[in-house]
XYZ file of C-alpha atoms in Angstrom:
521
model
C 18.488 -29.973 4.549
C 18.999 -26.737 5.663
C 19.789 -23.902 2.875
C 21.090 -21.064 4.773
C 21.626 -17.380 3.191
C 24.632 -15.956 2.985
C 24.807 -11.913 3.158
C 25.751 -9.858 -0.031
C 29.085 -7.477 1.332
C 27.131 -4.370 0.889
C 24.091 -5.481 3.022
C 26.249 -7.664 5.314
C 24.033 -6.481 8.611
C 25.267 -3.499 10.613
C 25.656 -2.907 13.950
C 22.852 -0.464 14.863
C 23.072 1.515 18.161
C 20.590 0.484 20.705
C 20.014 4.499 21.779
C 21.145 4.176 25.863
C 19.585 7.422 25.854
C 16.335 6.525 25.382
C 14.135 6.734 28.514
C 12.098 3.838 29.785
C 8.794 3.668 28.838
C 6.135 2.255 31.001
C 3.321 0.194 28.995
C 0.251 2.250 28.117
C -3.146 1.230 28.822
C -4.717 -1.838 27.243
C -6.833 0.231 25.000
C -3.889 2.111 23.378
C -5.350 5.649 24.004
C -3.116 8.886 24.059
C -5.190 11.115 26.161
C -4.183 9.139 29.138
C -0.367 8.343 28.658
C 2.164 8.789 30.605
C 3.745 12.318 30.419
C 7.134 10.338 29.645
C 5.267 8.299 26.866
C 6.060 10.742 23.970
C 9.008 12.254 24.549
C 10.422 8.948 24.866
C 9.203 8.380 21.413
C 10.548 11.286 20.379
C 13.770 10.544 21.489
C 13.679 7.174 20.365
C 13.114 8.332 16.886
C 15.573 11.361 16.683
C 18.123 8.261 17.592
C 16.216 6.209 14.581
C 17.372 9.125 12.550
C 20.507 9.544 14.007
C 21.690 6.587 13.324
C 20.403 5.954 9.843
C 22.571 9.207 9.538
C 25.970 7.264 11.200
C 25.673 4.091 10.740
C 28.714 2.553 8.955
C 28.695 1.164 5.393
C 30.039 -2.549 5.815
C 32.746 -3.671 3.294
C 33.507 -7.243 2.654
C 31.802 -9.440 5.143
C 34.294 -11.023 7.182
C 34.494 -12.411 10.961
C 36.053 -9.116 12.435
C 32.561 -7.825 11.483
C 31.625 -5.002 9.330
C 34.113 -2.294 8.045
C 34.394 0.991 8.949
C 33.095 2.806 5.422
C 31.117 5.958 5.672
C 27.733 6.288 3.978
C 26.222 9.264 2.448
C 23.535 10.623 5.411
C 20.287 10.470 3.802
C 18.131 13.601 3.179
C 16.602 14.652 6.722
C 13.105 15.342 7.145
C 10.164 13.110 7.158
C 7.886 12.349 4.470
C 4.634 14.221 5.042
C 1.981 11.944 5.778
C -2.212 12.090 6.033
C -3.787 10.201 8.966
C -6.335 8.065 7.739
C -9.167 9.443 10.178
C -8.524 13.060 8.093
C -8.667 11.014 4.528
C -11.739 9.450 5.477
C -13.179 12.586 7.317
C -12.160 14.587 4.284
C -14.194 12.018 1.746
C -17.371 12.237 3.729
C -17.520 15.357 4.019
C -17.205 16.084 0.164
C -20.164 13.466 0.273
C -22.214 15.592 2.837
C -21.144 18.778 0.058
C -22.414 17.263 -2.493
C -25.810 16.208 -0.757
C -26.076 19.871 0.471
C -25.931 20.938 -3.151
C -28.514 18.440 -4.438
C -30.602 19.627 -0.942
C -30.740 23.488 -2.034
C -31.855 22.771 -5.449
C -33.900 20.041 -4.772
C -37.942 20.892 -5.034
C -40.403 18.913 -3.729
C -43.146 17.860 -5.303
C -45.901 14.885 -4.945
C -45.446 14.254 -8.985
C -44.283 10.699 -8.946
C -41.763 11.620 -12.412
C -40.581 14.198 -9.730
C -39.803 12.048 -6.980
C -38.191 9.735 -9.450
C -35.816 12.620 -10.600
C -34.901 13.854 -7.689
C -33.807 11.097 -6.432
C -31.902 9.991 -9.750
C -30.342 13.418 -9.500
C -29.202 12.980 -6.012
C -27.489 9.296 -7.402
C -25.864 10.671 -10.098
C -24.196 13.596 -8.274
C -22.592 11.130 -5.601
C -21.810 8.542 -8.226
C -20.074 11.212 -9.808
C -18.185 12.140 -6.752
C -17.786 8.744 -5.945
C -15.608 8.304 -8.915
C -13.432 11.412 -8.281
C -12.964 10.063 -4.903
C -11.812 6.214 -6.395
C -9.536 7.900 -8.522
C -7.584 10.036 -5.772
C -7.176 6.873 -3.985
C -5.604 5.541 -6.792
C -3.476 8.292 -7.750
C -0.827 7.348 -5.447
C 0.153 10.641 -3.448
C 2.505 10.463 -1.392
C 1.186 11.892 1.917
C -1.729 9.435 1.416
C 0.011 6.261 0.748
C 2.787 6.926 3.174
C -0.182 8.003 6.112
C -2.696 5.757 4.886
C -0.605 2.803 3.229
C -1.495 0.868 0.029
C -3.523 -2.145 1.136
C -6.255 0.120 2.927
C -6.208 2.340 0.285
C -6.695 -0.431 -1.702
C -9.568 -2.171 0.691
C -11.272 1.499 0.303
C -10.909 1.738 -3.350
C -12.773 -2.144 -4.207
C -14.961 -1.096 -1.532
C -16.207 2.572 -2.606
C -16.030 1.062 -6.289
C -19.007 -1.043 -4.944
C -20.816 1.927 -3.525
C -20.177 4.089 -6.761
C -21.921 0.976 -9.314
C -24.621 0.665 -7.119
C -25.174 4.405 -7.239
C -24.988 4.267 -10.790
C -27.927 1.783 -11.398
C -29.785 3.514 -9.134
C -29.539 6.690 -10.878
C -30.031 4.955 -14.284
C -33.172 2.894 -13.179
C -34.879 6.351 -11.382
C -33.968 8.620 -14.334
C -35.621 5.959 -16.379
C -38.646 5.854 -14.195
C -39.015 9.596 -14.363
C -38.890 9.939 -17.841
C -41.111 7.281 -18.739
C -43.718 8.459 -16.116
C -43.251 11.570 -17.679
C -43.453 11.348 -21.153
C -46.154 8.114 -20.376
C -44.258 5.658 -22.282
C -42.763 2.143 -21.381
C -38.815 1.337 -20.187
C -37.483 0.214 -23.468
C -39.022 3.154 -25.573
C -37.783 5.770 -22.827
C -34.315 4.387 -22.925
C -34.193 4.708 -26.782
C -35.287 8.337 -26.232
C -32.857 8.997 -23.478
C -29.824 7.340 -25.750
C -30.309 9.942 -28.573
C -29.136 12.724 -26.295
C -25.511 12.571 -26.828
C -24.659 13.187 -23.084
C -26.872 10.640 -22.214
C -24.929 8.248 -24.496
C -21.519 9.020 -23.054
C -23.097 8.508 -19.753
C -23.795 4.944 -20.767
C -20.721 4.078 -22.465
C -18.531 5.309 -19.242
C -21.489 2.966 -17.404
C -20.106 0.065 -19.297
C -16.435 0.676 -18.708
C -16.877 1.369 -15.382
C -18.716 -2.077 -15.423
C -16.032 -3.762 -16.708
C -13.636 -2.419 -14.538
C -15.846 -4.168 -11.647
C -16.325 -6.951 -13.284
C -12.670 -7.872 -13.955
C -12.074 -6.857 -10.518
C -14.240 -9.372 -9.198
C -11.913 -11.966 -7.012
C -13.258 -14.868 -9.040
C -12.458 -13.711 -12.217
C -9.037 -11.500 -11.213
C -7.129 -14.864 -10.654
C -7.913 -15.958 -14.091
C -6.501 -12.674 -16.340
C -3.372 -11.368 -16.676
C -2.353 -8.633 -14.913
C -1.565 -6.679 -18.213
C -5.257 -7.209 -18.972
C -6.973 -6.228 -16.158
C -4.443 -3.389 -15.997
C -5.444 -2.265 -19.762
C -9.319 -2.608 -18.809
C -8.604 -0.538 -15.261
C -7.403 2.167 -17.983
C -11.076 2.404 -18.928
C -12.002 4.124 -15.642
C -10.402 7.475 -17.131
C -11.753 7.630 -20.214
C -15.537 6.610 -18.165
C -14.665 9.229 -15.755
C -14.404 11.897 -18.981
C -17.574 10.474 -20.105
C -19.682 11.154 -16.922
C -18.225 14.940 -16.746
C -18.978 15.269 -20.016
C -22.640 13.719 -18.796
C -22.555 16.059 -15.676
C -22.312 19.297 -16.933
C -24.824 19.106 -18.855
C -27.502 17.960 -16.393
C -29.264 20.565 -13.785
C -27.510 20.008 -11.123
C -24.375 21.014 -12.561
C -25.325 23.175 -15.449
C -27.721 25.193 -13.125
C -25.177 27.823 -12.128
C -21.411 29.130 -12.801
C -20.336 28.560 -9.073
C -21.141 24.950 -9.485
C -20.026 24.346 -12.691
C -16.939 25.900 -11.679
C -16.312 23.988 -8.883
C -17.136 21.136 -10.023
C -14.737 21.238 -13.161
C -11.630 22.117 -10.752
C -12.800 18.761 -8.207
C -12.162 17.007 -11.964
C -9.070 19.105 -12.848
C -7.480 18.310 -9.486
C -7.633 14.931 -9.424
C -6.307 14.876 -13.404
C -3.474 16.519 -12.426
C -2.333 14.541 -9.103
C -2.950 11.555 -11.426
C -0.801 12.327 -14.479
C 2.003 13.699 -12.235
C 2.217 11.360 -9.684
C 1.562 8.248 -12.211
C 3.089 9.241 -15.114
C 5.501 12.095 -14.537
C 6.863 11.296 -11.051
C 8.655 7.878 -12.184
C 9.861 9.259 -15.345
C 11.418 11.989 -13.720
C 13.067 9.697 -10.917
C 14.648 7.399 -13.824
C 15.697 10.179 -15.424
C 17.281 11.848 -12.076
C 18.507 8.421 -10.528
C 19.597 6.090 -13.801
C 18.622 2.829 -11.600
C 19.990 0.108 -13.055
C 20.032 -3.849 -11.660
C 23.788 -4.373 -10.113
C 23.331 -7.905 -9.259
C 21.144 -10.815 -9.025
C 21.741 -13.492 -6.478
C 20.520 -16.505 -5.040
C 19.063 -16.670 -1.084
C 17.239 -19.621 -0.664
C 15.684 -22.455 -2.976
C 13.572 -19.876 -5.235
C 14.015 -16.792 -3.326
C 16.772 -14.209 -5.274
C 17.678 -11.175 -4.225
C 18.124 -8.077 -6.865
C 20.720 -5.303 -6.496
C 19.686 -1.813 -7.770
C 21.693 0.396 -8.000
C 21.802 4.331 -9.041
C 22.351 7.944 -8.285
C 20.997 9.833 -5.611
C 18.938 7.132 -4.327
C 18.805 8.734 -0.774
C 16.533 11.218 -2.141
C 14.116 9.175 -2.627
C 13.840 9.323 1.284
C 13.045 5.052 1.234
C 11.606 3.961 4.950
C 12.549 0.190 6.160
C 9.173 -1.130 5.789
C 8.260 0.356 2.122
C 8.256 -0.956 -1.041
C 8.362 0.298 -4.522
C 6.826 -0.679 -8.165
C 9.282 -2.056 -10.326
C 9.501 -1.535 -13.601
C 12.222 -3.779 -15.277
C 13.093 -2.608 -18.988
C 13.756 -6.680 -19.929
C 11.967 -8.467 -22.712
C 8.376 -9.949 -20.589
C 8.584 -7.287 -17.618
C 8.514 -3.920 -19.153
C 5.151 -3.672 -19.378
C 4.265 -4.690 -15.902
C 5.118 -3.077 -12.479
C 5.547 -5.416 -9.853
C 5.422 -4.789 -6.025
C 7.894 -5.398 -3.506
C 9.184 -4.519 -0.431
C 12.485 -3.149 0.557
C 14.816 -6.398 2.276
C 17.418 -4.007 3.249
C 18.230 -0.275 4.039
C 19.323 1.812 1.282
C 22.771 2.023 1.441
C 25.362 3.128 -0.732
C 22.937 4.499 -3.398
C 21.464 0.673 -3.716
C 18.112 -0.704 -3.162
C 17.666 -4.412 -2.316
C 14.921 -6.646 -2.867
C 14.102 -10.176 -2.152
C 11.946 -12.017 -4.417
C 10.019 -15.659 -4.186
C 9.969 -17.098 -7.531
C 6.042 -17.679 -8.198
C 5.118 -17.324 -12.016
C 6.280 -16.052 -15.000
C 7.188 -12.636 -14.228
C 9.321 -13.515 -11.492
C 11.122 -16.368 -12.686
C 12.018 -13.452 -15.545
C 13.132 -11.654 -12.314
C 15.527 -14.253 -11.724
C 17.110 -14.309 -14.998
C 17.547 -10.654 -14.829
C 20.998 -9.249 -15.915
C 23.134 -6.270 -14.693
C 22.480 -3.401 -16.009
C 19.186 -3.779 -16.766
C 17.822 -0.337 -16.977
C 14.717 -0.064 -13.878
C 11.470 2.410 -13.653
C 11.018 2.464 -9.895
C 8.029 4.358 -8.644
C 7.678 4.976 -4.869
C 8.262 4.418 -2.194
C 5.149 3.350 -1.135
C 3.734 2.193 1.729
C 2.951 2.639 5.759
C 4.998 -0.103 7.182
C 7.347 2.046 8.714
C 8.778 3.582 12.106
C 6.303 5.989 12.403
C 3.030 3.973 13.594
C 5.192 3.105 16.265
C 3.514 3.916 19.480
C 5.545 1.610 22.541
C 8.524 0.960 23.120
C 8.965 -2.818 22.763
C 7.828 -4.008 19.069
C 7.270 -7.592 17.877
C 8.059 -8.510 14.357
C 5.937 -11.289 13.083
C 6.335 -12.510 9.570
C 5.304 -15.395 6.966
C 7.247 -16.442 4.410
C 8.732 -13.944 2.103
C 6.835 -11.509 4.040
C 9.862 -11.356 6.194
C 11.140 -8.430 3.935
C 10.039 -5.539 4.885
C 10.260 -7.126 8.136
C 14.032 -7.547 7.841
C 14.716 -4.090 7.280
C 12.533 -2.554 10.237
C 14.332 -5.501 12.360
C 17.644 -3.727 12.160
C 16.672 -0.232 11.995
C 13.908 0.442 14.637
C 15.673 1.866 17.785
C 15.401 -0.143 21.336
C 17.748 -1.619 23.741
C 18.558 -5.397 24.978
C 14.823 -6.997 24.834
C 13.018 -4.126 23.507
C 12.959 -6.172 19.734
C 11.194 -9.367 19.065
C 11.213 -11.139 15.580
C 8.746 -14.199 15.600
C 9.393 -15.950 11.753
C 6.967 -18.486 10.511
C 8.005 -21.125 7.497
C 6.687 -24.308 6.879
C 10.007 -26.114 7.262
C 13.872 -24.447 7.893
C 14.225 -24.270 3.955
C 11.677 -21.360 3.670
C 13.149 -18.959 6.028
C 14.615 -16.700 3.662
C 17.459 -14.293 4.876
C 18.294 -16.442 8.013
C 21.973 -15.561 8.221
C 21.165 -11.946 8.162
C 18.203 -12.442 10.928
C 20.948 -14.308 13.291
C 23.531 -11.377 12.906
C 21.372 -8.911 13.178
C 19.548 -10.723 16.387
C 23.037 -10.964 17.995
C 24.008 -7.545 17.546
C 21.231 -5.898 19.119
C 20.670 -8.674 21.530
C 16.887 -8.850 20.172
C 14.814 -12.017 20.702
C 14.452 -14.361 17.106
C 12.072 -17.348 16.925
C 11.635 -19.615 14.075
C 7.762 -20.898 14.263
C 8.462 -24.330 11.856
C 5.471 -26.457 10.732
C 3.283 -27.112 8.422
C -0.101 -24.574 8.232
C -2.416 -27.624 8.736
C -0.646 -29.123 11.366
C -2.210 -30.192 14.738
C -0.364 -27.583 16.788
C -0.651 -23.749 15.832
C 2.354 -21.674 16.646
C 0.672 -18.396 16.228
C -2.444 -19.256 18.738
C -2.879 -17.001 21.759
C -1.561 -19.383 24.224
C 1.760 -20.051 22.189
C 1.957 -16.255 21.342
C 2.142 -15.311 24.548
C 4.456 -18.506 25.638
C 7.064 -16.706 23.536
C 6.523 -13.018 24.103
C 4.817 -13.414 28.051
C 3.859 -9.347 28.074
C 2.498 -9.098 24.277
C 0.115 -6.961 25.201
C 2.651 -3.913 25.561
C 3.936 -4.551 22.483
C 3.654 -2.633 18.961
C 3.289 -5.305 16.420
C 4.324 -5.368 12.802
C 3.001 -8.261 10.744
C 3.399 -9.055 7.046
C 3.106 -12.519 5.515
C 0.386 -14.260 3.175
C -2.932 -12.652 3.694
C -4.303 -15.969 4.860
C -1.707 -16.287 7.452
C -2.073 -12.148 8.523
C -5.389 -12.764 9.127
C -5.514 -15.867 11.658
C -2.593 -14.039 13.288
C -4.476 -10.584 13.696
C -7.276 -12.544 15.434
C -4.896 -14.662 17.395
C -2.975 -10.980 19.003
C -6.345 -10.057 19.415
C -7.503 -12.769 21.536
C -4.339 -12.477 23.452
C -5.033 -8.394 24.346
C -3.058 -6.647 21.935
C -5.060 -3.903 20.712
C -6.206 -3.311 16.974
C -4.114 0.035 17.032
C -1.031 -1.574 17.784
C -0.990 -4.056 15.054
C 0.375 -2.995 12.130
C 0.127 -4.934 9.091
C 0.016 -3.969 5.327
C -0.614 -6.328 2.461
C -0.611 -5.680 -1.245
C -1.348 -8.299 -3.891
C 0.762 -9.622 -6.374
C 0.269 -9.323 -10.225
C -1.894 -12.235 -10.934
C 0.947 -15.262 -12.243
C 3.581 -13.198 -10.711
């Protein structure tokens, strides 16, 4: 049985202009370079995405759905200008060489010496000072700035985060272990009687009690054991990496390295100042002052498909929040079992009318609480997050390829990305026809830009594999000129990213950005 989903009025789809305008664009080369494009490459872009903007600026608001199509309703133009973004080549530039810094300072004040309790300090010195950066470095990634999670986007900067967390632990026992070495080489006395000297220096205390919360964060962290907490629990322990980060400064200045001059100690203490301030306004004070400004509240709750709803917020101002098709936001519902977590999801629809939309798969406890949710709910929204959007675009024809409830962000970029007749593709993989989730909305919206839609039905473990090079390319015969956008299950991004690479698309041109759920979402 087929359960298809019917459109709400105000996100009924909409007719988007497929930009005549635009000139052709021949394919670039296979390995997706700029230097070598064609001259007419990027000024078709550019005109491809002033007509983005332009019509995101006219398109109609649709009233009640009905077979004439949608009505004629104006719609507030959104606030122009782009959100400024980072590249991630500058992030990651910019993070190594604040590492390289902070060896060059350990390098001028290191002194050599053939004293074994020497070698052992210098090297626990040179440890503790990139641990130490290490953590300032975690923490920015975490702090969610906009340029960097709109250039960047939140699943690398989440890969880079577990990863560098890794690095920074492993720096920390090696510092620990060689400062240890040192001392008891120096003072001639065994491990266990130098660390009971070490811990009666009170910076050398807070040192190891920020060691152990910073442990715990790891541990908790750990994929075996994340699936098995609540997200409000490993959330509360993840809390712990502020007050060990406050602990190690306090640790730091009072070590050589740091304490040695006023230049260093002054730098230092505004690399830690920085970061406390992008953290408590862009964390804490950024979403309180967007519900204040905005007043989101839920407008309606409906159903989509079996256990799929879709949730209705509503509020002032909302285009000045300057929300991309392709992004998502943290929501914060202020019902009884959901305040106290923020949950993830994408955008299913353009902002229109001062109204968000978002299309949820019932999965645990805090969504099935989604589903119950009433209007007027009062919602904390933080965001928009994400790099999803428009602007990785870097060919003219795109491909759309989506799993599951992953078609959400999906949807959105489906109707809004510019292109003619056969510049859009949307490839939609479901185990059977009752999981594809916004179907009715797909077929308009595939009919009124003339864009190609496939539904790729079967099970995952089935004997034929709809998203296998050969079958790829069966559907979409010059993939490798495509841009590619791809969001579904991670298990199911995966197989398909090797899959478009087997079949020549180039890593740059596939897009794809996964964040986890709260664990029992």
């Amino acid at each position: 049985m087929t359960t298809e989903a019917r459109p709400h009025p105000l996100y009924a789809p909409v007719a988007v202009p497929l930009a005549p305008s635009v000139p052709p664009v021949p394919p670039g080369p296979p390995d997706g370079g700029r230097a070598d494009r064609p001259a007419g490459h990027d000024a078709g872009l550019r005109a491809a995405r002033r007509a983005a903007r332009a019509a995101a600026a006219s398109v109609p608001a649709p009233g009640p759905a009905s077979a004439a199509g949608p009505a004629s309703a104006p719609v507030p133009a959104p606030v122009p200008g782009p959100a400024p973004r980072l590249a991630p080549e500058r992030l990651r530039a910019g993070i190594l060489g604040g590492a390289g810094a902070v060896a060059l300072l350990w390098g001028v004040q290191a002194r050599p010496s053939a004293r074994l309790d020497a070698f052992f300090a210098t090297g626990a010195h040179l440890a503790g000072l990139l641990a130490g950066y290490g953590v300032l470095v975690l923490l920015l990634l975490m702090a969610r700035v906009p340029a960097v999670e709109h250039g960047v986007g939140a699943d690398r900067l989440a890969r880079w985060h577990s990863r560098g967390g890794r690095y920074v632990l492993g720096l920390i026992a090696a510092h620990t272990v060689l400062a240890l070495c040192g001392y008891a080489v120096h003072t001639r006395t065994d491990l266990l009687t130098a660390t009971g000297d070490l811990l009666s220096y009170g910076a050398i205390a807070a040192a190891a009690a920020g060691t152990a919360l910073l442990t715990a964060v790891g541990v908790t962290s750990a994929r075996a054991v994340r699936g098995r907490i609540r997200h409000e629990t490993w959330h509360a322990v993840h809390l712990g990496a502020l007050l060990a980060a406050a602990l190690g400064f306090v640790h730091q200045l009072a070590g050589p390295d740091i304490a040695g001059g006023l230049p260093t100690r002054w730098l230092w203490s505004m690399a830690h100042a920085t970061v406390a301030v992008l953290l408590l306004w862009y964390r804490f004070a950024v979403p309180v002052r967007a519900a204040l400004r905005h007043d989101l509240r839920v407008a309606e709750v409906r159903d989509e498909a079996p256990g799929v709803v879709s949730v209705l917020v509503r509020g002032r101002g909302v285009a000045r929040l300057r929300a991309e098709p392709g992004q998502f936001f943290r929501w914060r519902f202020l019902s009884r079992g959901l305040w106290a977590t923020a949950l993830p999801f994408s955008l299913s629809a353009p902002v229109r009318d001062d109204t968000l939309r978002i299309t949820v798969k019932v999965r645990g406890d805090h969504t099935r609480r989604v589903r119950r949710l009433r209007p007027g709910t009062r919602v904390l929204a933080s965001g928009p997050y994400g790099a999803l959007t428009a602007h990785r675009r870097t060919r003219r024809k795109v491909l759309l390829l989506a799993g599951g409830v992953g078609i959400t962000p999906l949807r959105a970029l489906f109707e809004t990305l510019p292109g003619g007749p056969g510049d859009m593709t949307l490839l939609y993989r479901a185990s059977d026809e009752g999981g594809l989730v916004l179907r009715a909305e797909l077929e308009a919206i595939a009919r009124e830009r003339r864009a190609a839609l496939h539904y790729l039905l079967g099970p995952s473990d089935g004997s034929y594999d709809p998203l296998a090079p050969r079958a790829l390319r069966a559907l979409v015969p010059d993939l490798a000129a495509h841009d590619v956008y791809l969001c579904g299950p991670p298990a199911m991004v995966r197989a398909a990213t090797a899959s478009l690479r087997r079949a020549g698309v180039p890593a740059a041109r596939i897009h794809a950005e996964n964040f986890e759920e709260p664990a029992r979402a």
